Coordinates of N, CA and C and ligand atoms in Angstrom, one line a residue:
M157 N 25.2 8.7 -8.6 CA 24.1 9.1 -9.5 C 24.1 8.7 -10.9
L158 N 22.8 8.2 -11.4 CA 22.7 7.8 -12.7 C 22.4 8.9 -13.4
D159 N 23.0 8.7 -14.8 CA 23.0 9.8 -15.9 C 21.4 10.1 -16.2
R160 N 20.9 11.3 -16.1 CA 19.6 11.6 -16.3 C 19.2 11.2 -17.8
A161 N 19.8 11.5 -18.8 CA 19.5 11.3 -20.0 C 19.3 9.8 -20.2
L162 N 20.1 9.0 -19.6 CA 20.0 7.5 -19.6 C 18.7 7.0 -19.0
A163 N 18.5 7.8 -17.8 CA 17.4 7.1 -17.0 C 16.1 7.5 -17.7
E164 N 16.2 8.8 -18.3 CA 15.0 9.2 -19.0 C 14.7 8.3 -20.3
R165 N 15.8 7.7 -20.8 CA 15.5 6.8 -22.0 C 14.9 5.4 -21.5
I166 N 14.7 5.0 -20.3 CA 14.1 3.8 -20.0 C 12.6 3.8 -20.1
K167 N 12.2 2.9 -20.7 CA 10.6 2.6 -20.8 C 10.1 1.6 -20.2
L168 N 11.1 0.7 -19.8 CA 10.6 -0.6 -19.2 C 11.7 -1.2 -18.3
V169 N 11.2 -1.8 -17.2 CA 12.3 -2.5 -16.3 C 12.0 -4.0 -16.2
G170 N 13.1 -4.7 -16.7 CA 13.1 -6.2 -16.6 C 13.8 -6.5 -15.2
L171 N 13.3 -7.5 -14.8 CA 13.7 -8.2 -13.4 C 14.1 -9.7 -13.4
D172 N 15.1 -10.3 -13.0 CA 15.4 -11.7 -12.8 C 14.4 -11.7 -11.6
V173 N 14.3 -13.1 -11.2 CA 13.6 -13.1 -10.0 C 14.4 -13.9 -8.8
D174 N 15.0 -15.0 -8.9 CA 15.8 -15.8 -8.0 C 17.1 -15.1 -7.8
G175 N 17.5 -14.6 -6.7 CA 18.8 -13.8 -6.5 C 18.5 -12.5 -6.6
V176 N 17.4 -11.8 -7.2 CA 17.3 -10.4 -7.5 C 16.0 -10.0 -6.6
L177 N 14.8 -10.7 -6.8 CA 13.9 -10.2 -5.8 C 13.8 -11.2 -4.6
T178 N 14.6 -12.2 -4.7 CA 14.8 -13.0 -3.7 C 16.3 -13.0 -3.2
D179 N 16.7 -13.8 -2.1 CA 18.1 -13.9 -1.7 C 18.9 -15.1 -2.5
G180 N 17.8 -15.7 -3.2 CA 18.3 -17.0 -4.0 C 17.8 -18.3 -3.2
G181 N 17.7 -18.1 -2.0 CA 17.2 -19.3 -1.2 C 15.9 -19.8 -1.6
I182 N 15.7 -21.2 -1.6 CA 14.3 -21.8 -1.9 C 14.3 -22.7 -0.7
Y183 N 13.1 -22.7 0.0 CA 12.8 -23.7 1.0 C 12.1 -24.7 0.4
V184 N 12.5 -26.0 0.5 CA 11.8 -27.0 -0.3 C 11.5 -28.2 0.8
G185 N 10.1 -28.6 0.7 CA 9.7 -29.5 1.7 C 8.3 -30.3 1.0
L186 N 8.0 -31.1 1.8 CA 6.6 -32.0 1.5 C 5.5 -31.3 2.5
V187 N 4.3 -31.0 2.0 CA 3.2 -30.9 2.9 C 2.2 -31.8 2.4
A188 N 1.7 -32.6 3.2 CA 0.6 -33.9 2.9 C 1.0 -34.4 1.4
N189 N 2.3 -34.8 1.5 CA 2.9 -35.4 0.2 C 3.0 -34.7 -1.1
H190 N 2.9 -33.4 -1.0 CA 3.0 -32.4 -2.1 C 4.3 -31.8 -2.0
A191 N 5.0 -31.7 -2.9 CA 6.3 -31.0 -3.0 C 5.8 -29.3 -3.0
L192 N 6.3 -28.7 -1.9 CA 6.1 -27.2 -1.9 C 7.3 -26.5 -1.8
E193 N 7.3 -25.2 -2.3 CA 8.5 -24.5 -2.1 C 8.3 -22.9 -1.7
F194 N 9.0 -22.5 -0.9 CA 8.9 -21.1 -0.1 C 10.1 -20.3 -0.5
K195 N 9.7 -18.9 -0.9 CA 10.7 -18.1 -1.1 C 10.6 -16.8 -0.3
C196 N 11.7 -16.1 0.2 CA 11.4 -14.9 0.8 C 11.6 -13.6 -0.2
F197 N 10.6 -13.1 -0.2 CA 10.7 -11.5 -1.0 C 10.6 -10.7 -0.1
H198 N 11.2 -9.5 -0.6 CA 11.2 -8.2 0.4 C 10.1 -7.2 0.2
V199 N 9.3 -7.0 1.2 CA 8.4 -6.1 1.2 C 8.7 -4.7 0.3
Q200 N 9.9 -4.2 0.7 CA 10.3 -2.8 0.1 C 10.4 -2.8 -1.3
D201 N 10.6 -4.1 -1.9 CA 10.7 -4.3 -3.2 C 9.3 -4.1 -4.0
G202 N 8.3 -4.6 -3.2 CA 7.1 -4.4 -3.7 C 6.6 -2.9 -3.8
L203 N 7.0 -2.1 -3.0 CA 6.6 -0.7 -3.2 C 7.5 -0.2 -4.3
G204 N 8.8 -0.5 -4.6 CA 9.6 -0.1 -5.5 C 8.9 -0.4 -7.0
V205 N 8.4 -1.5 -7.0 CA 7.7 -2.0 -8.3 C 6.7 -1.1 -8.6
K206 N 5.7 -0.8 -7.4 CA 4.6 0.0 -7.6 C 4.8 1.2 -8.0
L207 N 6.0 2.0 -7.5 CA 6.4 3.3 -7.9 C 6.8 3.3 -9.3
L208 N 7.6 2.4 -9.7 CA 8.0 2.3 -11.1 C 6.7 2.6 -12.1
R209 N 5.7 1.6 -11.7 CA 4.6 1.4 -12.6 C 3.7 2.6 -12.4
T210 N 3.7 3.3 -11.4 CA 2.9 4.6 -11.0 C 3.6 5.8 -12.1
V211 N 4.9 5.8 -12.3 CA 5.5 6.6 -13.3 C 5.3 6.3 -14.8
G212 N 4.6 5.0 -15.1 CA 4.3 4.7 -16.4 C 5.6 3.8 -17.0
L213 N 6.2 3.2 -16.1 CA 7.3 2.1 -16.4 C 6.7 0.7 -16.1
P214 N 6.5 0.0 -17.0 CA 6.1 -1.5 -16.9 C 7.3 -2.3 -16.3
V215 N 6.9 -3.2 -15.5 CA 7.9 -4.2 -14.9 C 7.7 -5.6 -15.2
V216 N 8.7 -6.2 -15.9 CA 8.5 -7.5 -16.6 C 9.5 -8.7 -15.7
L217 N 9.0 -9.5 -15.2 CA 9.7 -10.6 -14.4 C 10.2 -11.5 -15.4
V218 N 11.6 -11.9 -15.5 CA 12.1 -12.9 -16.4 C 12.6 -14.0 -15.4
S219 N 11.9 -15.1 -15.4 CA 12.5 -16.1 -14.3 C 13.0 -17.4 -15.3
G220 N 14.1 -17.8 -14.7 CA 14.7 -19.2 -15.4 C 14.0 -20.5 -15.0
R221 N 13.1 -20.3 -14.1 CA 12.4 -21.4 -13.5 C 11.0 -21.3 -13.1
A222 N 10.1 -22.3 -13.2 CA 8.7 -22.1 -12.8 C 8.6 -22.4 -11.5
S223 N 7.8 -21.6 -10.9 CA 7.6 -21.7 -9.3 C 6.3 -20.9 -9.0
E224 N 5.6 -21.7 -8.3 CA 4.1 -21.2 -8.0 C 4.3 -20.1 -6.8
A225 N 5.4 -20.1 -6.1 CA 5.7 -18.9 -5.1 C 6.1 -17.8 -5.9
T226 N 6.6 -17.7 -7.0 CA 7.0 -16.7 -7.9 C 5.8 -16.2 -8.4
E227 N 4.8 -17.1 -8.9 CA 3.6 -16.7 -9.5 C 2.7 -15.9 -8.5
V228 N 2.6 -16.5 -7.3 CA 1.8 -15.7 -6.2 C 2.4 -14.3 -6.0
R229 N 3.6 -14.2 -5.9 CA 4.2 -12.8 -5.4 C 4.2 -11.8 -6.7
A230 N 4.4 -12.4 -7.8 CA 4.2 -11.5 -9.1 C 2.7 -10.9 -9.2
K231 N 1.8 -11.8 -8.8 CA 0.4 -11.4 -8.8 C 0.2 -10.2 -7.9
E232 N 0.6 -10.5 -6.7 CA 0.6 -9.7 -5.5 C 1.1 -8.4 -5.9
M233 N 2.4 -8.4 -6.4 CA 2.9 -6.9 -6.9 C 2.5 -6.4 -8.1
E234 N 1.6 -7.1 -8.7 CA 0.8 -6.5 -9.8 C 1.8 -6.0 -11.0
V235 N 2.8 -7.0 -11.2 CA 3.8 -6.7 -12.3 C 3.0 -6.9 -13.7
D236 N 3.6 -6.3 -14.7 CA 3.0 -6.3 -15.9 C 3.1 -7.6 -16.7
E237 N 4.0 -8.5 -16.4 CA 4.2 -9.7 -17.2 C 5.4 -10.5 -16.2
L238 N 4.8 -11.9 -16.3 CA 5.9 -12.9 -15.6 C 6.3 -13.9 -16.6
L239 N 7.4 -13.7 -17.1 CA 8.0 -14.9 -18.1 C 8.7 -15.8 -17.2
E240 N 8.2 -17.3 -17.2 CA 8.9 -18.3 -16.9 C 9.4 -19.1 -17.8
V241 N 10.6 -19.0 -18.1 CA 11.3 -19.8 -19.5 C 12.5 -20.4 -19.0
A242 N 13.1 -21.2 -20.1 CA 14.4 -21.9 -19.9 C 15.5 -20.7 -19.6
P243 N 16.3 -21.1 -18.8 CA 17.3 -20.1 -18.8 C 18.2 -19.5 -20.0
A244 N 18.1 -20.3 -21.0 CA 18.8 -20.1 -22.3 C 17.9 -19.2 -23.1
D245 N 16.6 -19.1 -22.8 CA 15.7 -18.4 -23.6 C 15.3 -17.2 -23.0
K246 N 15.9 -16.8 -21.9 CA 15.7 -15.3 -21.5 C 15.7 -14.2 -22.4
L247 N 16.7 -14.3 -23.1 CA 16.8 -13.2 -24.2 C 15.7 -13.2 -25.3
P248 N 15.4 -14.1 -25.9 CA 14.4 -14.1 -26.8 C 13.1 -14.0 -26.5
E249 N 12.8 -14.6 -25.2 CA 11.6 -14.5 -24.4 C 11.3 -12.9 -24.1
F250 N 12.2 -12.4 -23.5 CA 12.3 -10.9 -23.1 C 12.2 -10.0 -24.3
V251 N 12.8 -10.3 -25.3 CA 12.5 -9.3 -26.6 C 11.2 -9.6 -27.1
G252 N 10.7 -10.9 -27.0 CA 9.3 -10.8 -27.5 C 8.3 -10.1 -26.7
A253 N 8.5 -10.1 -25.5 CA 7.8 -9.3 -24.5 C 7.7 -7.7 -24.9
L254 N 9.1 -7.2 -25.1 CA 9.3 -5.9 -25.6 C 8.6 -5.7 -26.8
E255 N 8.7 -6.6 -28.1 CA 8.0 -6.4 -29.0 C 6.6 -6.3 -28.9
R256 N 5.8 -7.0 -28.2 CA 4.7 -6.8 -27.9 C 4.1 -5.5 -27.6
R257 N 5.0 -4.9 -27.0 CA 4.7 -3.5 -26.4 C 5.6 -2.3 -27.4
G258 N 6.0 -2.8 -28.5 CA 6.6 -1.8 -29.5 C 8.0 -1.3 -28.8
L259 N 8.7 -2.1 -28.1 CA 9.8 -1.4 -27.5 C 11.0 -2.4 -27.9
T260 N 12.3 -2.0 -27.6 CA 13.5 -2.8 -27.9 C 14.3 -2.8 -26.7
L261 N 15.4 -3.6 -26.8 CA 16.3 -3.8 -25.5 C 17.0 -2.3 -25.1
A262 N 17.0 -1.3 -26.2 CA 17.7 -0.2 -26.0 C 16.8 1.0 -25.0
D263 N 15.5 0.3 -24.8 CA 14.6 1.2 -24.2 C 14.6 0.7 -22.6
C264 N 15.4 -0.2 -22.3 CA 15.2 -1.1 -21.0 C 16.5 -1.0 -20.1
A265 N 15.8 -1.2 -18.7 CA 16.9 -1.4 -17.8 C 16.5 -3.0 -17.4
Y266 N 17.5 -3.7 -17.0 CA 17.4 -5.1 -16.7 C 18.4 -5.3 -15.2
V267 N 17.8 -6.0 -14.4 CA 18.4 -6.4 -13.3 C 18.6 -7.8 -13.1
G268 N 20.0 -8.3 -12.9 CA 20.2 -9.7 -12.7 C 21.2 -10.1 -11.7
D269 N 21.5 -11.4 -11.5 CA 22.3 -11.7 -10.8 C 23.3 -13.0 -11.1
D270 N 22.9 -13.8 -12.1 CA 23.7 -14.9 -12.5 C 24.0 -15.1 -13.9
L271 N 24.8 -16.1 -14.5 CA 25.2 -16.0 -15.8 C 23.8 -16.1 -16.9
A272 N 22.7 -16.7 -16.5 CA 21.7 -16.7 -17.4 C 21.1 -15.1 -17.9
D273 N 21.6 -14.4 -16.9 CA 21.2 -12.9 -17.1 C 22.0 -12.3 -18.3
L274 N 23.2 -12.8 -18.6 CA 24.4 -11.9 -19.2 C 23.9 -11.5 -20.7
P275 N 23.1 -12.6 -21.5 CA 22.7 -12.3 -22.8 C 21.9 -11.0 -22.8
V276 N 21.0 -10.7 -21.9 CA 20.1 -9.6 -21.7 C 20.8 -8.5 -21.2
L277 N 21.8 -8.5 -20.1 CA 22.6 -7.5 -19.6 C 23.5 -7.1 -20.6
R278 N 23.9 -7.7 -21.5 CA 24.9 -7.2 -22.5 C 24.2 -6.4 -23.5
Q279 N 22.8 -6.4 -23.9 CA 22.3 -5.7 -24.8 C 21.2 -4.5 -24.4
V280 N 20.8 -4.5 -23.2 CA 19.9 -3.4 -22.7 C 20.8 -2.2 -22.5
A281 N 20.0 -0.9 -22.5 CA 20.5 0.4 -22.3 C 21.2 0.5 -20.8
L282 N 20.4 -0.1 -19.9 CA 20.9 0.1 -18.5 C 21.1 -1.4 -17.8
P283 N 22.2 -2.0 -17.8 CA 22.4 -3.3 -17.3 C 22.6 -3.1 -15.7
I284 N 22.0 -3.7 -14.9 CA 22.2 -3.6 -13.4 C 22.4 -4.9 -12.6
A285 N 23.6 -5.0 -12.0 CA 23.8 -6.2 -11.1 C 23.5 -5.9 -9.7
V286 N 22.9 -6.7 -9.0 CA 22.7 -6.8 -7.6 C 23.9 -7.2 -6.7
A287 N 24.1 -6.6 -5.4 CA 25.4 -6.7 -4.8 C 25.8 -8.2 -4.7
N288 N 24.9 -9.2 -4.7 CA 25.1 -10.6 -4.6 C 25.5 -11.3 -6.0
A289 N 25.6 -10.5 -7.2 CA 25.7 -11.0 -8.5 C 27.0 -11.6 -8.7
V290 N 27.1 -12.8 -9.5 CA 28.6 -13.2 -9.8 C 29.4 -12.3 -10.6
A291 N 30.8 -12.7 -10.6 CA 31.6 -11.5 -11.0 C 31.5 -11.0 -12.5
E292 N 31.1 -12.1 -13.3 CA 30.8 -11.7 -14.8 C 29.7 -10.8 -15.0
V293 N 28.6 -11.0 -14.2 CA 27.3 -10.2 -14.2 C 27.8 -8.6 -13.7
K294 N 28.5 -8.5 -12.5 CA 29.0 -7.2 -12.1 C 29.7 -6.5 -13.2
E295 N 30.5 -7.2 -14.0 CA 31.4 -6.8 -15.1 C 30.5 -6.1 -16.0
A296 N 29.5 -6.8 -16.4 CA 28.8 -6.4 -17.5 C 27.8 -5.3 -17.4
A297 N 27.5 -5.0 -16.0 CA 26.7 -4.0 -15.4 C 27.4 -2.5 -15.4
K298 N 26.2 -1.7 -15.7 CA 26.7 -0.3 -15.4 C 26.4 0.3 -14.1
V299 N 25.6 -0.4 -13.2 CA 25.3 -0.1 -12.0 C 25.4 -1.4 -11.1
V300 N 26.0 -1.5 -10.1 CA 25.8 -2.6 -9.0 C 25.3 -1.9 -7.8
T301 N 24.1 -2.6 -7.3 CA 23.5 -2.0 -6.1 C 24.2 -2.3 -4.9
T302 N 23.9 -1.6 -3.9 CA 24.6 -1.7 -2.5 C 23.8 -2.8 -1.9
A303 N 22.4 -3.0 -2.0 CA 21.6 -4.0 -1.3 C 21.8 -5.3 -2.1
S304 N 21.6 -6.3 -1.7 CA 21.6 -7.6 -2.2 C 20.1 -8.0 -2.6
G305 N 20.2 -9.0 -3.5 CA 18.9 -9.4 -3.9 C 17.9 -10.0 -2.7
G306 N 16.7 -9.6 -2.6 CA 16.0 -10.1 -1.5 C 16.1 -9.3 -0.2
R307 N 16.9 -8.3 -0.4 CA 17.1 -7.4 0.7 C 16.9 -5.9 0.4
G308 N 16.1 -5.7 -0.7 CA 15.8 -4.3 -1.0 C 16.5 -3.9 -2.3
A309 N 17.1 -4.8 -3.0 CA 18.0 -4.3 -4.2 C 17.0 -3.5 -5.3
V310 N 15.8 -4.2 -5.4 CA 15.0 -3.8 -6.4 C 14.3 -2.4 -6.0
R311 N 14.0 -2.1 -4.7 CA 13.7 -0.8 -4.2 C 14.9 0.1 -4.5
E312 N 16.1 -0.2 -4.3 CA 17.2 0.8 -4.5 C 17.2 1.2 -6.0
V313 N 17.0 0.2 -7.1 CA 16.8 0.4 -8.5 C 15.9 1.4 -8.7
A314 N 14.6 1.1 -8.3 CA 13.4 1.9 -8.5 C 13.8 3.5 -8.1
E315 N 14.3 3.5 -6.9 CA 14.8 4.9 -6.3 C 15.8 5.7 -7.1
L316 N 16.8 4.7 -7.4 CA 17.9 5.4 -8.2 C 17.3 6.0 -9.7
L317 N 16.5 5.1 -10.4 CA 15.9 5.4 -11.6 C 15.0 6.8 -11.3
L318 N 14.2 6.7 -10.4 CA 13.3 7.9 -10.4 C 13.9 9.1 -9.7
R319 N 15.1 9.1 -8.9 CA 15.7 10.1 -8.6 C 16.3 10.7 -9.8
A320 N 17.2 10.0 -10.7 CA 17.8 10.4 -11.7 C 16.7 11.2 -12.8
R321 N 15.6 10.7 -12.9 CA 14.7 11.4 -13.9 C 13.9 12.5 -13.1
G322 N 14.4 12.8 -11.9 CA 13.8 14.1 -11.4 C 12.3 13.9 -10.8
E323 N 11.8 12.5 -10.6 CA 10.5 12.1 -10.6 C 10.3 11.8 -8.9
W324 N 11.3 11.8 -8.4 CA 11.3 11.0 -7.0 C 10.6 11.9 -5.7
Q325 N 10.7 13.2 -5.9 CA 10.1 14.0 -4.8 C 8.4 13.9 -5.2
D326 N 8.0 14.0 -6.5 CA 6.8 14.0 -7.0 C 5.9 12.7 -6.6
I327 N 6.8 11.8 -6.8 CA 6.1 10.4 -6.6 C 5.8 10.1 -5.1
L328 N 6.8 10.7 -4.2 CA 6.6 10.7 -2.8 C 5.4 11.4 -2.4
K329 N 5.2 12.7 -2.9 CA 4.2 13.5 -2.6 C 2.6 12.6 -2.9
R330 N 2.6 12.2 -4.2 CA 1.7 11.3 -4.7 C 1.2 10.1 -3.6
Y331 N 2.4 9.5 -3.2 CA 2.0 8.4 -2.7 C 1.5 8.6 -1.1
F332 N 2.1 9.8 -0.4 CA 1.6 10.1 0.7 C 0.1 10.6 0.7
R333 N -0.2 11.4 -0.5 CA -1.5 11.8 -0.7 C -2.3 10.6 -0.8
E334 N -2.1 9.8 -1.7 CA -3.1 8.6 -1.9 C -3.3 7.7 -0.5
S335 N -2.0 7.5 0.1 CA -2.0 6.9 1.4 C -3.0 7.5 2.5
S336 N -3.1 8.7 2.4 CA -3.9 9.5 3.4 C -5.4 9.6 2.9
D337 N -5.4 9.6 1.6 CA -6.9 9.2 1.0 C -7.5 7.9 1.5
V338 N -6.5 7.0 1.3 CA -6.9 5.7 1.8 C -7.2 5.5 3.1
A339 N -6.5 6.3 4.1 CA -6.8 6.1 5.5 C -8.0 6.7 5.8
H340 N -8.3 8.1 5.3 CA -9.6 8.9 5.6 C -10.8 8.2 5.0
G341 N -10.5 7.4 3.8 CA -11.7 6.6 3.2 C -12.1 5.5 4.1
A342 N -11.0 4.7 4.9 CA -11.3 3.7 5.6 C -12.0 4.2 6.9
R343 N -11.6 5.3 7.4 CA -12.2 5.9 8.7 C -13.7 6.2 8.3
R344 N -13.8 6.8 7.2 CA -15.4 7.2 6.8 C -16.1 5.9 6.8
S345 N -15.7 4.9 6.2 CA -16.5 3.7 6.0 C -16.6 3.0 7.2
R346 N -15.9 3.3 8.3 CA -16.0 2.4 9.7 C -17.3 2.4 10.1
Ligands
MG568 MG1 18.9 -15.1 -10.8

C-alpha cells in the first residue's frame, strides 16, 4: 500500500507512452504506399486515466517519439497534454508543462519503463516503474507495478493512488451513478 501522505501530495500524473501505455510493440507497414504504424493500447488504462482526471489529477503524456497512433489515443483518452519530444528533452519539457500549471516535480507521480525516463523519475515525488521496465528504472522507482505496460499498468497506478488517498470507494460510486444515468438517458431518448 502506498503511503497516504505521499499519495495526497500528488497533483499531476506523468506517463511515458511506449512501454507504459503500450507493450512497446509497434506494428509498421505500408498502406497505399503510406507508412503507417499501429500500437496496442489497453482499454482499462483509458478508464484509469479518466478516474484520475475525475478527482482533479491532470494526466500528461511524455513520449520520446512522434506518432499519429499516440496522438489518436491521447485524444480519445482526453489526457490534459501530450508532449512528443526528443528523448533527451523529457525532463525540461515535462518541467515546462508543470510550470504552465504552477506545479513542480515534487508535486508529481511519473510512470516510465526505459532509460529516457530516468531524469524525470529521479526527481519526482513518486517515481513508478512498470513490470517490464529495465533494471535501472526499477531501481529508481518507489513502486514497481505488477502489470506490464500495455497490460493495465496505468490502471493499476490509478487504483493505487486513489486507494491510498481514500478516494477509491467514492469514485466507484460516482462512476456507477454516472454510468447508470447515461444508460437511463439512452433508454429515454430511444
Ligand atoms: Mg518508454
